[in-house]
Structures are given as C-alpha cells and as structure tokens.
Short mmCIF file of C-alpha atoms and ligand atoms in Angstrom, two decimals:
data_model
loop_
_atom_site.label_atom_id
_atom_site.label_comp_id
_atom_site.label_asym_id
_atom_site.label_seq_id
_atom_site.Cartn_x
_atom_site.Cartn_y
_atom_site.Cartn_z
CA UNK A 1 0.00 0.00 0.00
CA UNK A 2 1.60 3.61 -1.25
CA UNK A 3 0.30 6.55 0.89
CA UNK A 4 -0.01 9.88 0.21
CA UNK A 5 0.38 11.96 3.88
CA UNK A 6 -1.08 15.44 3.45
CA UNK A 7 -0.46 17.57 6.41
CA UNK A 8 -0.44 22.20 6.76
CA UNK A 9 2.05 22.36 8.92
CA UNK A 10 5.85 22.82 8.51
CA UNK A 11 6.47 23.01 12.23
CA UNK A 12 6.87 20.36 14.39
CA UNK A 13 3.42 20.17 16.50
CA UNK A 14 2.83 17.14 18.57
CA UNK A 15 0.46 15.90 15.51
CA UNK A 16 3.18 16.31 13.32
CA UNK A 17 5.65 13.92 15.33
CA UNK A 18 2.81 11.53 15.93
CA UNK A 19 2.66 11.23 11.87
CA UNK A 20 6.31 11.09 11.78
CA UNK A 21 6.27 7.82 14.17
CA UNK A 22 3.25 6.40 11.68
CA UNK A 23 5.23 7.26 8.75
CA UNK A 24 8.42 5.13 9.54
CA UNK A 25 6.76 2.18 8.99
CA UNK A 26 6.02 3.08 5.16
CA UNK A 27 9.06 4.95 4.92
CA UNK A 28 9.82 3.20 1.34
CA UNK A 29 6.45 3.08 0.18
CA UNK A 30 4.87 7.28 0.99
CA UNK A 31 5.09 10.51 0.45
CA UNK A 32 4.65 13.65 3.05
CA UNK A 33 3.21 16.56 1.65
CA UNK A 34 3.65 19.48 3.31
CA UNK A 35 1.42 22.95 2.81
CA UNK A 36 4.73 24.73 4.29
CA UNK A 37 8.32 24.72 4.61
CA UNK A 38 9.46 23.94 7.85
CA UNK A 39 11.85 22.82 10.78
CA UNK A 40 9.71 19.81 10.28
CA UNK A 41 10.46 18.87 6.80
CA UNK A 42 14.40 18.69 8.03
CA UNK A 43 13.12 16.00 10.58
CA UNK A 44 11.69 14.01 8.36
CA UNK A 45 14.46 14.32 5.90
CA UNK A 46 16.76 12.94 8.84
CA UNK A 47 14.62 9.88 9.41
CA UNK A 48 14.47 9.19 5.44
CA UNK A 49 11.19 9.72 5.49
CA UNK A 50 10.22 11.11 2.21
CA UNK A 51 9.08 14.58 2.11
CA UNK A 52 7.65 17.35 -0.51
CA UNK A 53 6.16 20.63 0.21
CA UNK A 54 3.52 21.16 -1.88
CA UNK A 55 3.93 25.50 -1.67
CA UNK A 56 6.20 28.15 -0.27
CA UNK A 57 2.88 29.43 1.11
CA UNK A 58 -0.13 27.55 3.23
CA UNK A 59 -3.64 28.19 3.25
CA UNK A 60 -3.97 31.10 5.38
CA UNK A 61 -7.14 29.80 6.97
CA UNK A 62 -6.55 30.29 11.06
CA UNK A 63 -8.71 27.24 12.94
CA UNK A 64 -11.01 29.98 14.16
CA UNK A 65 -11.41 32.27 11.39
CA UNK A 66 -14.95 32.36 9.32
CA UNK A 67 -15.65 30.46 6.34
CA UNK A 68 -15.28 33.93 4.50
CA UNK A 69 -11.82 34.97 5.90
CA UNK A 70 -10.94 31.30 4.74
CA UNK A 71 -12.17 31.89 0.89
CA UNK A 72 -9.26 34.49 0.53
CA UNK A 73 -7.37 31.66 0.78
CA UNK A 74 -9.01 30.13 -2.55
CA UNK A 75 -6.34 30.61 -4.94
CA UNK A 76 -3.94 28.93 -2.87
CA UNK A 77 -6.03 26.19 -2.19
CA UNK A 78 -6.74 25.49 -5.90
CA UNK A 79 -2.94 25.45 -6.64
CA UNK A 80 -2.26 23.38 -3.94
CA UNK A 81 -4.94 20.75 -5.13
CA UNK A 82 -3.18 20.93 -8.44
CA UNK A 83 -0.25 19.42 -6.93
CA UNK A 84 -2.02 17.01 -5.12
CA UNK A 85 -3.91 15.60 -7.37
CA UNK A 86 -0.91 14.92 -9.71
CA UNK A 87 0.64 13.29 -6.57
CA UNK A 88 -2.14 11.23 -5.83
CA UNK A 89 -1.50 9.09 -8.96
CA UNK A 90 1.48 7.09 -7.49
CA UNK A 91 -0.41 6.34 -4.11
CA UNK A 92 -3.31 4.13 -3.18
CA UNK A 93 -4.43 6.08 0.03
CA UNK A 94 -4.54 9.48 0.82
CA UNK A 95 -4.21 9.96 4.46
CA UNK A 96 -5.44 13.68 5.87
CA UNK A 97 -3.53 14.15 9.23
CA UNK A 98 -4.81 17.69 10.15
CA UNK A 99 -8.25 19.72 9.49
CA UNK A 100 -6.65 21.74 6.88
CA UNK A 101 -5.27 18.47 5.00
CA UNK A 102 -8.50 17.09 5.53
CA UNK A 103 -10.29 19.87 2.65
CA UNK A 104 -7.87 19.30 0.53
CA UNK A 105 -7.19 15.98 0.81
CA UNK A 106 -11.23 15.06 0.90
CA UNK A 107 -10.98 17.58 -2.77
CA UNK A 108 -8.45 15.45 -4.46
CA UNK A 109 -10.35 12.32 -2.90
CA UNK A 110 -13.30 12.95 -4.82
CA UNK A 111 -11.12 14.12 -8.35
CA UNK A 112 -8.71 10.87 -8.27
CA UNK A 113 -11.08 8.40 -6.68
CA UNK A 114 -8.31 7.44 -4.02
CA UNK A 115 -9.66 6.37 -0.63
CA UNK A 116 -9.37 9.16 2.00
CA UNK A 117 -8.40 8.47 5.73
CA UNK A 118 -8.51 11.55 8.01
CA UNK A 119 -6.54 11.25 11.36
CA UNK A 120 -8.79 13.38 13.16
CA UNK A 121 -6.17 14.59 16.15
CA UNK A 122 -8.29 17.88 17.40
CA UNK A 123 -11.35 18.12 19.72
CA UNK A 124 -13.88 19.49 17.21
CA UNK A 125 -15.70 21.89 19.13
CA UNK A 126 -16.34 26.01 19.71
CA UNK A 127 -13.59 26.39 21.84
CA UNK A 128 -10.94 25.74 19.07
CA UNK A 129 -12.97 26.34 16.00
CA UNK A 130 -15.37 28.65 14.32
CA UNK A 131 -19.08 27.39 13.44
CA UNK A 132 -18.43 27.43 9.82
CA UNK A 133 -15.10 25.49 9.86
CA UNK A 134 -16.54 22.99 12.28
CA UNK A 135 -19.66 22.30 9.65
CA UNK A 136 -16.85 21.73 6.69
CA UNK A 137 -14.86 19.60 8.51
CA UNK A 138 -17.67 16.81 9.98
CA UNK A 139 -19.36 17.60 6.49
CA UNK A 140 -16.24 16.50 4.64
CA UNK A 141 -15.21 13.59 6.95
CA UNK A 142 -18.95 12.17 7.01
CA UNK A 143 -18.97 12.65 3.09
CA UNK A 144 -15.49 12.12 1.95
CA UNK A 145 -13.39 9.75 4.06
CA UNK A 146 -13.28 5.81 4.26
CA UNK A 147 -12.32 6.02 8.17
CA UNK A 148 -11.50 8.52 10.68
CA UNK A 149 -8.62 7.83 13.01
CA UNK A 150 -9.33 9.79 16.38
CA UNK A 151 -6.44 9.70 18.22
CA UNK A 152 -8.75 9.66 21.45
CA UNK A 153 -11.87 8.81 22.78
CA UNK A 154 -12.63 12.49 24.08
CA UNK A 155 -12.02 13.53 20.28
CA UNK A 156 -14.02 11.16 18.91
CA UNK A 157 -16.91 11.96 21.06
CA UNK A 158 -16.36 15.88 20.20
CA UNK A 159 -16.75 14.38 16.51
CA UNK A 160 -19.91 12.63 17.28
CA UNK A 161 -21.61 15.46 19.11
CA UNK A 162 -20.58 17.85 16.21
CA UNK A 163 -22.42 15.79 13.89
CA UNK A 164 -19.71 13.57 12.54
CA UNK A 165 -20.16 9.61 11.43
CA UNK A 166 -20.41 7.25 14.65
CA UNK A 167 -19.70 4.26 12.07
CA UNK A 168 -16.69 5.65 10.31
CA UNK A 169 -14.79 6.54 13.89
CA UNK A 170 -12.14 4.43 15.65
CA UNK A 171 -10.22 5.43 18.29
CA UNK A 172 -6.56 4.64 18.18
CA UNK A 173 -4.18 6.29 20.97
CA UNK A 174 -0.82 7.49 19.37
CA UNK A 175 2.13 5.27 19.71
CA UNK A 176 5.47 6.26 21.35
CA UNK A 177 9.14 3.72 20.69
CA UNK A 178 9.69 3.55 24.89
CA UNK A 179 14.01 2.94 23.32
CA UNK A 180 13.53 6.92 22.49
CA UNK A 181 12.79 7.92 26.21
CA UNK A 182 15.88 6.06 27.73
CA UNK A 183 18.08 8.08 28.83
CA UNK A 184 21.61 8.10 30.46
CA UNK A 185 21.99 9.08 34.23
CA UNK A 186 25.52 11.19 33.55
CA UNK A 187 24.07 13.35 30.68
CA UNK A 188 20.72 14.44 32.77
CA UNK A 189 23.14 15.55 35.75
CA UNK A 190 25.11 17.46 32.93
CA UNK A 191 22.14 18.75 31.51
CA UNK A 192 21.20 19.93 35.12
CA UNK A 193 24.46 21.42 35.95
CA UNK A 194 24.14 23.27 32.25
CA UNK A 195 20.69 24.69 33.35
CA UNK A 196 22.10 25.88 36.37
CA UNK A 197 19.92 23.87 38.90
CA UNK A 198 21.61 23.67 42.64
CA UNK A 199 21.46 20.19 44.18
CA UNK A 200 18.56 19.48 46.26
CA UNK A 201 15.84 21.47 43.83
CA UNK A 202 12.81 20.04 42.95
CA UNK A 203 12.75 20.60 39.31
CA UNK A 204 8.64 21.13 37.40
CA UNK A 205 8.95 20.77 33.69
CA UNK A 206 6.19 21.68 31.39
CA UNK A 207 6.67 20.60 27.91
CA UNK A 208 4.40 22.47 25.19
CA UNK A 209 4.13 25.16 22.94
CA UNK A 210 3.45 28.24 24.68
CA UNK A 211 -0.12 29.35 24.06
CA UNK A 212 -2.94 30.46 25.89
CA UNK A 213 -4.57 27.22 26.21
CA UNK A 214 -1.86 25.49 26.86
CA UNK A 215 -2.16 27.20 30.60
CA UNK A 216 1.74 27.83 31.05
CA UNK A 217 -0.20 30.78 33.33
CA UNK A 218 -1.69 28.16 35.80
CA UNK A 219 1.09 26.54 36.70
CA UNK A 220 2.87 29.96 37.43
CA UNK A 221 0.22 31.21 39.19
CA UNK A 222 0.20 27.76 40.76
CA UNK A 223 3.58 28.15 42.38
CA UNK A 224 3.23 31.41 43.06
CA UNK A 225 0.63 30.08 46.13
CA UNK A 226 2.81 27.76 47.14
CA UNK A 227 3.86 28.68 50.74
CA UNK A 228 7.43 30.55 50.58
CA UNK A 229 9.34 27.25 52.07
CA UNK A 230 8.52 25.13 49.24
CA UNK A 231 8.27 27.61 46.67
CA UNK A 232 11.94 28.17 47.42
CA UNK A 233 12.31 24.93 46.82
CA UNK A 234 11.00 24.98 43.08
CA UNK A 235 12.78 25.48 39.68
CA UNK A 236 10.07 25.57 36.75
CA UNK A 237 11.32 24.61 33.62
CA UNK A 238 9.24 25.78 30.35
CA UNK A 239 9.96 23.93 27.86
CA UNK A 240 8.92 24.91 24.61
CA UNK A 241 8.11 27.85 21.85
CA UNK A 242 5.21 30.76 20.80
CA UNK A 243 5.09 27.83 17.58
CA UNK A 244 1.79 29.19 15.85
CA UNK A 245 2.61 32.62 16.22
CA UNK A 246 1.42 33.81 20.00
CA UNK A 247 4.09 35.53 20.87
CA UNK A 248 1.84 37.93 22.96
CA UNK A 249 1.17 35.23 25.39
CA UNK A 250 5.02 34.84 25.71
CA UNK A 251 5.21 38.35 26.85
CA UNK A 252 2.76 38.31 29.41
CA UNK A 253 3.93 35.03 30.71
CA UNK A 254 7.26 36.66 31.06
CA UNK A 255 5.56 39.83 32.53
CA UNK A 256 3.67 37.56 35.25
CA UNK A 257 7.01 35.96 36.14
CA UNK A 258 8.58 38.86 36.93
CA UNK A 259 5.07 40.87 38.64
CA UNK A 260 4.89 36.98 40.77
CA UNK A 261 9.10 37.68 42.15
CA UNK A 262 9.27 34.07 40.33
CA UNK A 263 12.03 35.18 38.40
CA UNK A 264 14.59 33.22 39.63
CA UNK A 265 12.33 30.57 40.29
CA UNK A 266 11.26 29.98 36.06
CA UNK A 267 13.70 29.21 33.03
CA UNK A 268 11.89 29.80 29.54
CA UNK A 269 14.17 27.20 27.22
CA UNK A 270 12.76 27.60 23.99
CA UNK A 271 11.70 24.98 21.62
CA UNK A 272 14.21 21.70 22.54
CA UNK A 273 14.96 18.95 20.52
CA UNK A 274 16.04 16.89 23.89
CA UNK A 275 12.56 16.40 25.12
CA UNK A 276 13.89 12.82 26.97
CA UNK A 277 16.79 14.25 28.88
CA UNK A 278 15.14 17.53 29.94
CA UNK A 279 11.91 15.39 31.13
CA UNK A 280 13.97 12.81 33.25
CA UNK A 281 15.88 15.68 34.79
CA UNK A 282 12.85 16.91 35.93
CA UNK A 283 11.22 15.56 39.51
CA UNK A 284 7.73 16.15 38.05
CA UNK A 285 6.23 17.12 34.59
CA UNK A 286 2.91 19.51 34.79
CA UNK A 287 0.26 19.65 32.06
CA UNK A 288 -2.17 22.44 32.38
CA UNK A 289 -4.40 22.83 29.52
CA UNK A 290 -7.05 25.12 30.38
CA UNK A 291 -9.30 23.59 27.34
CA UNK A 292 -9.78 19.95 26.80
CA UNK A 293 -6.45 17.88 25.48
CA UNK A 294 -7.33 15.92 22.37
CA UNK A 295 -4.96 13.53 23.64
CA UNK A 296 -1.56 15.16 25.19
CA UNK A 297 1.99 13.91 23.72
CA UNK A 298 3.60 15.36 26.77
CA UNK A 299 1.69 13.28 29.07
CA UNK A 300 2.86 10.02 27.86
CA UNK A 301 6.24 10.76 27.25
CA UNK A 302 7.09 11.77 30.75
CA UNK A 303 5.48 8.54 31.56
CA UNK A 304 8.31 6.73 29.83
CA UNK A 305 10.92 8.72 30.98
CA UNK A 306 10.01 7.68 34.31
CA UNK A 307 8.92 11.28 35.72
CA UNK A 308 5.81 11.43 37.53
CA UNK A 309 3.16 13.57 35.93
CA UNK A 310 -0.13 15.90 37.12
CA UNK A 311 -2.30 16.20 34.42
CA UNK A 312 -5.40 18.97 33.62
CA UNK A 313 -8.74 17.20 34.16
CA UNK A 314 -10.33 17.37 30.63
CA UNK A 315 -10.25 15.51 27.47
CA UNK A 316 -8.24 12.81 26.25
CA UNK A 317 -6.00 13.23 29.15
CA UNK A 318 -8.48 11.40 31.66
CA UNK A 319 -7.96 8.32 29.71
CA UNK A 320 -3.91 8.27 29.68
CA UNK A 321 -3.75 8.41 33.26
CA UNK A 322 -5.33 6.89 36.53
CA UNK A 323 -5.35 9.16 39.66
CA UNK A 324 -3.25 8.32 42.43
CA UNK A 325 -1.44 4.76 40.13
CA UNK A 326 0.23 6.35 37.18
CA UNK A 327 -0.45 9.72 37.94
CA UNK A 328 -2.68 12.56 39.20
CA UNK A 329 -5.26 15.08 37.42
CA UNK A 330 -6.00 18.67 38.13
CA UNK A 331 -9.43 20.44 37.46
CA UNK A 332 -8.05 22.66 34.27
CA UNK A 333 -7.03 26.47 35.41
CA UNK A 334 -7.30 26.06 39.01
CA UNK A 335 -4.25 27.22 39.84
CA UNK A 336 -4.84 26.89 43.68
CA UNK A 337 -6.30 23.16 43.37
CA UNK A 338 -2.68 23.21 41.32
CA UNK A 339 -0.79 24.77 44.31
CA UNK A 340 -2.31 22.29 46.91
CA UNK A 341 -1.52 19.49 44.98
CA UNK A 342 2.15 20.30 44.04
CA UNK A 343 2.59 21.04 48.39
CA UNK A 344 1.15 17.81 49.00
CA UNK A 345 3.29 16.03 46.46
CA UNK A 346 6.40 17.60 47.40
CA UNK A 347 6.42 15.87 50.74
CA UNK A 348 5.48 12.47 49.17
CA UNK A 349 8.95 11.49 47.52
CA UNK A 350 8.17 8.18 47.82
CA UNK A 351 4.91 7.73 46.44
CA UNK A 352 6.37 9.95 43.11
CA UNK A 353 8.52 7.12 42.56
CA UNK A 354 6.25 4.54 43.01
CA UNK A 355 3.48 6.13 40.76
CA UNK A 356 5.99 7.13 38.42
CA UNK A 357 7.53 3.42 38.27
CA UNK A 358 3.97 2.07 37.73
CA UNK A 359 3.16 4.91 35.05
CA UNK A 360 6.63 3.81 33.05
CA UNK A 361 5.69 0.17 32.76
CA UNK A 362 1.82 0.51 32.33
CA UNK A 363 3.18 3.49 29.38
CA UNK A 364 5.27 0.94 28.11
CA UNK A 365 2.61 -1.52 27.11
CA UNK A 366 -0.47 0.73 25.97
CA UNK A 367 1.14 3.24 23.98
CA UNK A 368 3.34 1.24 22.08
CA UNK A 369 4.51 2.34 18.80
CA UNK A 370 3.93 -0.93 17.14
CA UNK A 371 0.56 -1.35 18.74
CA UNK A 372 -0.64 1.74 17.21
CA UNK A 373 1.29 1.10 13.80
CA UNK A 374 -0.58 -2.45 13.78
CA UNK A 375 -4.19 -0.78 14.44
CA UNK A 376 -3.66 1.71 11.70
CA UNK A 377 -2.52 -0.94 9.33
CA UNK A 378 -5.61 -2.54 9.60
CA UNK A 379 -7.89 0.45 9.13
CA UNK A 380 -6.13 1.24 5.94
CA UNK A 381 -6.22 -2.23 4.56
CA UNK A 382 -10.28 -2.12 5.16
CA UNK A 383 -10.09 1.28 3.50
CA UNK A 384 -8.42 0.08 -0.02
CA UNK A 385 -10.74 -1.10 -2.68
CA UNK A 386 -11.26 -4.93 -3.19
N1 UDP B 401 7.94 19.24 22.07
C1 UDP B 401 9.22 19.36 21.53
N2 UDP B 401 9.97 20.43 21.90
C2 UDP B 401 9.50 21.39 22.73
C3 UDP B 401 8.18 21.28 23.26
C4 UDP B 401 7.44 20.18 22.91
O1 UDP B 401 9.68 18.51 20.77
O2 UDP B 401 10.25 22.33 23.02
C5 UDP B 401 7.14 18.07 21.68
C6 UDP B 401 6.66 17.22 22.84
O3 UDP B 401 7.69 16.36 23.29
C7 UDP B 401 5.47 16.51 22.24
C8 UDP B 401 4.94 17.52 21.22
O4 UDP B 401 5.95 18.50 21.05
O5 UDP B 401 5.87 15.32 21.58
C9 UDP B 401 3.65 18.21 21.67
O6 UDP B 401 2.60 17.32 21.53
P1 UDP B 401 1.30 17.35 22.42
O7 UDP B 401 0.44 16.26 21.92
O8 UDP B 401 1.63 17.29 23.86
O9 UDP B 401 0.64 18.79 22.18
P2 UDP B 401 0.30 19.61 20.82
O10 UDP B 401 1.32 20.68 20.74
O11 UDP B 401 0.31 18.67 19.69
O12 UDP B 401 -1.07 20.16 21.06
C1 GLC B 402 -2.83 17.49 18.45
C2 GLC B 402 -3.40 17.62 19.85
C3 GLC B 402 -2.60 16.85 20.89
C4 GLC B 402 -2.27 15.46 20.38
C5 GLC B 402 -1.55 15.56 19.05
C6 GLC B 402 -1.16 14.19 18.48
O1 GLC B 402 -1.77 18.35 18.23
O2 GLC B 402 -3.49 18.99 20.25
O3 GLC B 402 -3.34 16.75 22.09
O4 GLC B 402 -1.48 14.78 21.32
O5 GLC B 402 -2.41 16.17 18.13
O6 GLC B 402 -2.28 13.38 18.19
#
C-alpha cells in the first residue's frame, strides 16, 4: 500500500511527530506533503522519510477564522490541489492528518477516486474552532473519508456530538518507541548542571508550545501560592516555543514571572529537541491545559521517561492516566487546586517514585509504537478497494 500523507504544517506540532512515528513504517512506500516549509520537513528528511512541500505558502485559513476569511485563501487552495492531485497518482491512500489536510485531501479524494483516511487529532468543538469550519470539517469527513482515526476517545466523542459519522470513527491512541525515552543518568546531571539547577531542587517541567490554552499561566500562578518554604524549593522549567505565532502570550507570561518575584524561580528554554533528557531531569512534569487535550503527547512521554506527571482534568487526558497509580489530574485552570496538589506532592517522595515506576511500565505496554502502527494498518487495509 503507497500513501499519500497530506499535512499544513511545517512546524513540528505534537500531531506532526505523531505522523512522523506512523510514517516510519512506510518509509519506502509514501510521500509527506507538506502545505509549508518547515523545521519539520528537516526532521523528516533525517529519518528518510520522504518529504515534498507542496507551496512556499499555506492556506492562510486560522482554525477559528470564518468560512469567509478562509475563501481568501481560494487561490492557494486550488494550486495546492493541483499538486495534489498529480501526486495522488502514485499512491493508493490518501491519508489527511490535520483539518486543513482534511479539505484538501477530501478535494483530491473525490477528483482521483483514491480512498481518504482523516486522522482526526483535534477536539472538534467552539472552543478551538469557528461554526463554519466545524460544519466543513464533519461535512467533509462524514462525506469524503473511508475512516476517521481519532487519536482519542474524548475527540471522537467531540466528533460525534458535532455531527460527525459514529460508524466511520475508531479510536486509536498514538504510539510512542519507549528505546527513544531512555536516557543516560551522567548526561541528565550534565544537563542539570548546564541549566544551572543547585542540588537538592525540585525541578517542574512543562513541555508544550506556549499558548494560551496550553495554561503555562496556571502553573505559574500555581507556584506562586505555594507557601514561601517550598516555593523556594521549586525550579520551573518551560519547555517549549510561541510555535503558531502567540508571541503575545510569551510576553505576558514573562511579565507575570517577573510581577509573581518568580524570576529566579522559572527558566523559559525555547523549543528543545532533547525532550527525553530535559523530562527525566525533571522531579515532576505539569500539564495544564485550560481547554480539553485531544490527547496530550507530553503526558505520555514523561510517563516513559520515568517522571511522575499531574495532568489537567479534561479531554483525552483522563484516559492516559489513573489518579493516584500512574499519575494525578488537576481540574483545568485552578491554579490553587494546582498549588495544593504540588505542596502535598512535594512531601510524598516516595509515592512519586512509586506512581511514576507504575506509570513507566503501564506506558510501556499501551502506547506502544507498534501497537498503534498495527491498528492503523488494519484500518487502511479495510479502507483500499477490493
Ligand atoms: N515538544 C518538543 N519540543 C519542545 C516542546 C514540545 O519537541 O520544546 C514536543 C513534545 O515532546 C510533544 C509535542 O511536542 O511530543 C507536543 O505534543 P502534544 O500532543 O503534547 O501537544 P500539541 O502541541 O500537539 O497540542
Ligand atoms: C494534536 C493535539 C494533541 C495530540 C496531538 C497528536 O496536536 O493537540 O493533544 O497529542 O495532536 O495526536
């Protein structure tokens, strides 16, 4: 089976390394197309994964912009499907791994007769999207695609209640290769030493791009209310860049660090590329989305590092994690519910290692790469004509 990965983004987003780890396994029989030229197109490049970008410029159609903002973008989208469709005559499938890729790919779908799969990896609802661009999408999945991968059950329920196809919905978690989250002991302590972090810190990583949503502001706010004794005791580690363009969120995190005296207290490292090392130097790993997490990368990746990890209380989150045996959950945005938690859990050493022991091995089984490249496989193969 040849396969024909369509995907906007040039950046490396969480679903964008998820579709990397699918793509290895069809490495000599696929193509990625890219809408933009990116940091991500070098990835793939370095895992031989082959890789095209289909034009210098994407659709310029923002998730929550209107159905008429989104036909300035016309032009572009008719050049793009140009390309596409002329690609789509080496491949058997055509596989959609974004919203965006999902209109064009559901366009050329319909123009080359190839089978359409749409890896549906957001929570389709108001929060993220406008009306009109939620009716297109669950209109074009119902209509144009053989199966729809949700890469949680949370998303897939968020496709049902928007009006999407019950029948053509499968949930499949995404699939991490644990070998990629071992780490060795001597580099952390270097990388800790690097960072600056005296002995004897307790070190809170969170691991995302910085956006509003992504509630970077709870957890500051979080140990801000920690009681002056422990808060002394914290270094938080942000992990992670402004990668869709809010850099005005950046600034007023930085402002609120500064306003909060947490200045010494909070390193802002960028976008990394040593997401294993940084996690297992950490003591815990904080996610904080303030809206519902389609699934959460982060979440399970600090699980195989072997770091414990709070979670917000919302979306496909709930299902990677059980409270108190591989982890704990936090009602989203409360930063004090936050705050109490992280006191409690900084006097519990022991029960951080246990959970976080438990949360490795459990990690290690469900979210397996091959698992995930195995339940894919089979959706495709029911997806190809007879
Ligand atoms: N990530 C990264 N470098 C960073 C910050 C994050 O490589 O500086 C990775 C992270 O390890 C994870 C992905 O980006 O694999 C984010 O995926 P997730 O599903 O958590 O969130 P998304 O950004 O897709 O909503
Ligand atoms: C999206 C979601 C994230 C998920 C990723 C991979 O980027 O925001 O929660 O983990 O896709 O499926």
């Amino acid at each position: 089976m040849r396969i024909l990965f369509l995907d906007q983004s040039g950046k490396p987003g969480g679903a964008e390394l998820s579709l990397m780890d699918l793509a290895q396994a069809y490495r000599d029989r696929c193509l990625v197309a890219l809408f933009e030229d990116g940091p991500f197109r070098d990835r793939l490049e370095q895992v031989q994964i082959p890789v095209t970008c289909l034009a210098a410029q994407g659709m310029k159609v923002s998730k929550d912009s209107s159905w008429w903002q989104s036909l300035g973008s016309i032009g572009g989208l008719l050049s793009l499907l140009k390309q596409c469709l002329r690609l789509s005559r080496d491949y058997d499938l055509l596989y959609a791994n974004t919203s965006k890729a999902l209109v064009l790919g559901a366009l050329t779908s319909k123009l080359s007769g190839r089978p359409l799969v749409y890896h549906l990896r957001d929570i389709l609802s108001r929060e993220h999207f406008s009306r009109s661009n939620l009716r297109i999408a669950v209109t074009l999945a119902n209509s144009c695609a053989s199966a729809i991968i949700a890469n949680s059950q949370a998303t897939r329920d968020a496709f049902i209640q928007a009006g999407g196809n019950a029948e053509l919905c499968h949930v499949v978690y995404n699939g991490f290769d644990p070998a990629q989250y071992k780490t060795n002991a001597e580099e952390v302590q270097w990388l800790r030493k690097e960072l600056g972090i005296p002995a004897g810190q307790f070190v809170i990583g969170h691991f995302s791009r910085l956006s509003p949503w992504k509630g970077q502001h709870v957890l500051i706010d979080a140990v801000a209310q920690m009681v002056p004794e422990l808060r002394s005791r914290i270094t938080v580690l942000l992990v992670g860049s402004a990668l869709f363009g809010e850099d005005d969120y950046v600034e007023q995190l930085q402002q609120r660090v500064e306003q909060l005296g947490l200045g010494e207290r909070v390193q802002f490292l960028g976008f990394r590329s040593d997401i294993s090392q940084l996690m297992t130097a950490c003591e815990l790993v904080v996610h904080s989305s303030t809206s519902p997490e389609p699934f959460g990368r982060v979440i399970v990746e600090a699980m195989l590092c072997g770091t414990p990890v709070v979670a917000a209380q919302a979306g496909g989150a709930v299902e990677l994690i059980e409270p108190e045996a591989t982890g704990w959950l936090a009602p989203p945005g409360d930063a004090v519910g936050l705050s109490q938690l992280l006191e409690r859990l900084l006097g519990e050493p022991e029960l951080l290692e246990q959970v976080a022991l438990q949360a490795r091995g459990v990690s290690r089984d469900r979210f397996h790469l091959h698992q995930t490249q195995q339940q894919v496989e089979q959706l495709l193969e029911r997806c190809l004509p007879l």
